[in-house]
Coordinates of C-alpha atoms and ligand atoms in Angstrom, one line a residue:
M23 CA 183.9 64.0 -17.9
R24 CA 180.4 64.5 -16.7
I25 CA 177.2 64.8 -18.9
F26 CA 174.5 67.7 -18.2
L27 CA 171.6 67.8 -19.9
D28 CA 171.0 71.1 -21.9
T29 CA 167.3 71.3 -21.7
A30 CA 164.3 72.6 -19.3
D31 CA 161.9 70.0 -20.8
I32 CA 161.0 68.1 -17.6
E33 CA 160.1 64.9 -19.3
E34 CA 163.5 64.6 -21.3
I35 CA 165.2 65.1 -17.8
R36 CA 163.1 62.5 -16.1
E37 CA 163.8 60.1 -18.7
V38 CA 167.8 60.4 -18.7
A39 CA 168.1 60.7 -15.1
R40 CA 166.8 57.2 -15.2
W41 CA 169.7 56.3 -17.2
G42 CA 172.0 56.8 -14.4
I43 CA 174.8 59.1 -16.6
L44 CA 173.0 62.4 -15.5
S45 CA 175.1 64.8 -13.3
G46 CA 173.5 68.2 -13.9
V47 CA 171.3 70.5 -16.2
T48 CA 171.8 73.8 -17.9
T49 CA 169.0 76.1 -19.2
N50 CA 168.9 79.3 -20.9
P51 CA 166.0 81.9 -21.8
T52 CA 165.8 79.9 -25.1
L53 CA 165.3 76.8 -23.5
M54 CA 163.0 78.5 -21.1
S55 CA 160.8 79.8 -23.5
R56 CA 160.1 76.2 -25.0
T57 CA 158.4 75.3 -21.8
S58 CA 154.8 76.1 -21.1
G59 CA 152.6 76.9 -18.0
M60 CA 155.3 76.8 -15.5
S61 CA 157.3 79.5 -13.9
H62 CA 160.7 79.9 -14.1
E63 CA 161.1 78.8 -10.2
D64 CA 158.8 75.9 -10.9
V65 CA 160.9 74.6 -13.6
I66 CA 164.0 75.2 -11.7
K67 CA 162.7 73.2 -8.7
H68 CA 160.9 70.7 -10.6
I69 CA 164.6 69.8 -12.2
A70 CA 166.0 69.9 -8.9
D71 CA 163.7 67.2 -7.7
L72 CA 164.9 65.0 -10.6
V73 CA 168.9 65.5 -10.8
D74 CA 171.0 65.7 -7.8
G75 CA 173.8 67.9 -9.4
P76 CA 174.3 71.7 -10.6
I77 CA 171.5 73.2 -12.3
S78 CA 172.2 76.4 -14.2
A79 CA 169.7 79.1 -14.3
E80 CA 170.3 82.2 -16.5
T81 CA 169.9 85.9 -15.6
I82 CA 169.0 88.6 -18.1
S83 CA 170.3 91.5 -16.6
L84 CA 173.2 93.4 -18.0
D85 CA 174.8 95.1 -15.2
A86 CA 176.2 93.4 -12.0
D87 CA 173.4 94.6 -9.5
G88 CA 170.6 93.4 -11.7
M89 CA 172.5 89.7 -12.1
L90 CA 173.0 89.9 -8.4
D91 CA 169.4 90.5 -7.5
E92 CA 168.2 87.6 -10.1
G93 CA 170.8 85.4 -9.0
R94 CA 170.3 85.7 -5.2
R95 CA 166.6 85.1 -5.9
F96 CA 167.3 82.0 -8.0
A97 CA 169.8 80.8 -5.6
K98 CA 167.3 80.7 -2.8
W99 CA 164.9 78.0 -5.0
H100 CA 167.8 75.1 -4.2
P101 CA 171.2 74.8 -3.1
N102 CA 172.0 73.1 -6.4
V103 CA 171.0 76.3 -8.6
V104 CA 174.0 77.8 -10.3
I105 CA 173.7 81.4 -11.7
K106 CA 174.3 82.1 -15.4
V107 CA 176.0 85.3 -16.6
P108 CA 177.3 86.5 -19.8
S109 CA 180.9 86.9 -20.8
I110 CA 181.0 90.5 -20.2
P111 CA 182.8 92.8 -17.6
A112 CA 179.4 93.1 -15.6
G113 CA 179.3 89.2 -15.5
W114 CA 182.7 89.2 -14.1
E115 CA 181.9 91.7 -11.8
A116 CA 178.7 89.6 -10.8
V117 CA 180.8 86.7 -10.3
S118 CA 183.3 87.8 -8.1
R119 CA 180.6 89.1 -5.9
F120 CA 178.5 86.0 -5.7
K121 CA 181.7 84.2 -5.0
K122 CA 182.0 86.4 -1.7
E123 CA 178.4 85.1 -0.9
G124 CA 179.1 81.6 -1.6
I125 CA 176.9 81.5 -4.6
R126 CA 178.3 79.4 -7.6
T127 CA 178.2 80.7 -11.0
N128 CA 178.3 79.6 -14.7
V129 CA 180.0 82.2 -17.2
T130 CA 178.1 81.6 -20.5
L131 CA 178.3 82.7 -24.1
C132 CA 182.2 82.5 -24.0
F133 CA 183.7 82.6 -27.4
S134 CA 187.2 83.4 -26.7
A135 CA 190.1 82.1 -24.1
N136 CA 190.6 85.7 -22.7
Q137 CA 186.8 85.7 -21.7
A138 CA 187.5 82.4 -20.0
L139 CA 190.7 83.6 -18.2
F140 CA 188.8 86.6 -17.0
A141 CA 186.0 84.5 -15.5
A142 CA 188.2 82.1 -13.8
L143 CA 190.5 85.2 -12.3
A144 CA 186.7 86.5 -11.4
G145 CA 186.0 83.3 -9.5
A146 CA 183.5 81.6 -12.0
Y147 CA 182.7 77.9 -10.8
I148 CA 182.1 77.1 -14.6
I149 CA 182.9 78.4 -18.0
S150 CA 180.8 77.7 -20.8
P151 CA 182.5 77.8 -24.1
F152 CA 179.9 77.6 -27.1
L153 CA 181.7 75.3 -29.5
G154 CA 178.8 74.8 -31.8
R155 CA 178.0 78.5 -32.5
L156 CA 181.8 78.6 -33.3
D157 CA 181.7 75.9 -35.9
D158 CA 178.6 77.8 -37.0
I159 CA 180.6 80.7 -38.3
S160 CA 183.5 78.5 -39.4
E161 CA 185.7 79.0 -36.4
D162 CA 187.1 75.9 -34.6
G163 CA 185.1 75.6 -31.2
M164 CA 186.9 72.5 -30.1
Q165 CA 190.2 74.6 -30.4
L166 CA 188.9 76.9 -28.0
V167 CA 187.9 74.0 -25.4
R168 CA 191.3 72.6 -25.8
D169 CA 192.8 76.2 -25.2
I170 CA 191.0 76.7 -22.0
V171 CA 191.5 73.7 -20.7
D172 CA 195.4 74.1 -21.2
I173 CA 195.5 77.6 -19.8
Y174 CA 193.6 76.6 -16.7
R175 CA 195.9 73.5 -16.5
I176 CA 199.1 75.5 -16.7
H177 CA 197.7 78.3 -14.1
E178 CA 196.1 76.0 -11.5
M179 CA 192.7 77.4 -12.0
E180 CA 189.9 75.4 -10.5
T181 CA 187.0 76.7 -12.8
L182 CA 185.3 73.9 -14.5
V183 CA 185.3 73.8 -18.1
L184 CA 181.7 72.9 -19.7
A185 CA 181.4 72.4 -23.3
A186 CA 178.4 74.0 -24.6
S187 CA 176.5 74.6 -27.8
I188 CA 176.9 70.7 -28.5
R189 CA 175.3 70.0 -31.8
H190 CA 176.2 66.0 -32.4
P191 CA 177.4 62.8 -30.8
L192 CA 180.9 63.5 -32.1
H193 CA 181.2 66.8 -30.2
I194 CA 180.8 64.8 -27.1
I195 CA 183.6 62.4 -27.8
E196 CA 185.7 65.5 -29.0
A197 CA 185.0 67.4 -25.8
A198 CA 185.8 64.4 -23.7
K199 CA 189.6 64.1 -25.6
A200 CA 189.9 67.8 -25.0
G201 CA 189.7 67.4 -21.2
A202 CA 186.6 69.2 -20.8
D203 CA 184.9 68.4 -17.3
I204 CA 181.5 68.5 -18.3
A205 CA 179.6 68.6 -21.7
T206 CA 176.0 69.8 -21.8
V207 CA 174.1 67.9 -24.1
P208 CA 170.7 68.5 -25.9
Y209 CA 168.2 65.5 -25.5
K210 CA 168.3 64.8 -29.3
V211 CA 172.1 64.7 -29.4
L212 CA 172.1 62.4 -26.4
E213 CA 169.6 60.1 -27.6
A214 CA 171.5 59.7 -31.1
A215 CA 174.9 59.3 -29.0
T216 CA 173.1 56.1 -27.3
K217 CA 172.6 54.4 -30.6
H218 CA 174.7 52.1 -32.5
P219 CA 173.4 49.9 -35.6
L220 CA 175.7 46.9 -34.4
T221 CA 174.1 47.0 -30.7
D222 CA 170.7 46.7 -32.3
K223 CA 171.8 44.0 -34.9
G224 CA 173.6 42.2 -32.0
I225 CA 170.5 42.3 -29.6
D226 CA 168.1 41.0 -32.8
S227 CA 170.3 38.1 -33.5
F228 CA 170.8 37.2 -29.9
L229 CA 167.1 37.3 -29.4
K230 CA 166.4 35.1 -32.4
D231 CA 169.2 32.4 -31.1
W232 CA 167.9 32.5 -28.1
E233 CA 164.2 31.5 -29.3
K234 CA 166.0 28.8 -31.2
F235 CA 168.1 27.3 -28.2
Q236 CA 164.5 27.9 -25.9
G237 CA 162.7 25.8 -29.0
S238 CA 165.4 23.3 -28.8
Q239 CA 164.9 22.6 -25.2
R240 CA 161.3 21.8 -25.7
Q241 CA 162.0 18.9 -28.1
P242 CA 161.6 15.4 -26.5
A243 CA 165.0 13.5 -26.3
A244 CA 165.5 11.5 -29.1
V245 CA 165.3 7.7 -28.5
A246 CA 168.3 5.8 -28.8
G247 CA 168.8 2.5 -31.2
Ligands
LIG8 C1 174.2 76.0 -22.2 O1 174.6 76.5 -21.2 C2 174.0 76.8 -23.6 O2 173.1 78.0 -23.2 C3 173.6 75.9 -24.9 O3 174.5 74.9 -25.0 C4 173.5 77.0 -26.0 O4 173.4 76.1 -27.2 P1 173.0 76.4 -28.4 O5 174.2 77.2 -29.2 O6 172.4 75.3 -29.4 O7 171.9 77.5 -28.2

């Protein structure tokens, strides 16, 4: 399972890109609204300089022609740009038309296996089930990921399953076990997932023991007899 960062924050992306685990980035209008002073185009181009992988840029039109206008413009910014469209009939229409033009799509706001099936039939590159938002309303988001993975495998559909709306580190593990191709993770969740108290404790005790060892090396050898 690949890890994408779910952010438009350049500094977060710069840091995680250094870790060598980052395969892509997803943005959306909410994440864009948290950036300041840069245009949509500048943010996406800046991300493309930092990460060599798919970068999702979201359209806001609700009709297929509008999505196509926006998406064609975004796709010119960088070859790695993937166009996000919502899970509605106009979105699937846009996906099928983008596909004919060789433009990759990420169908977002997916909350049902039927929506995922239709996105794949239309030719989506990525489907984004929002597991956290389903959990928020007492539905089992991870079960949706499992169902989509099963359906795509049974019917040999090539659309990649991207677990989105990830809320905590366990979601990453569960998404990997469910067979998701990608998990897009907010910076705070990814940072929390890097930590383990026994790792910190182990480093601390190794450093202290190494100091002791170095000290013993500096002692003059005892004179025999
Ligand atoms: C990613 O593509 C989605 O837009 C994102 O994961 C949504 O997450 P949220 O439910 O935390 O807003």
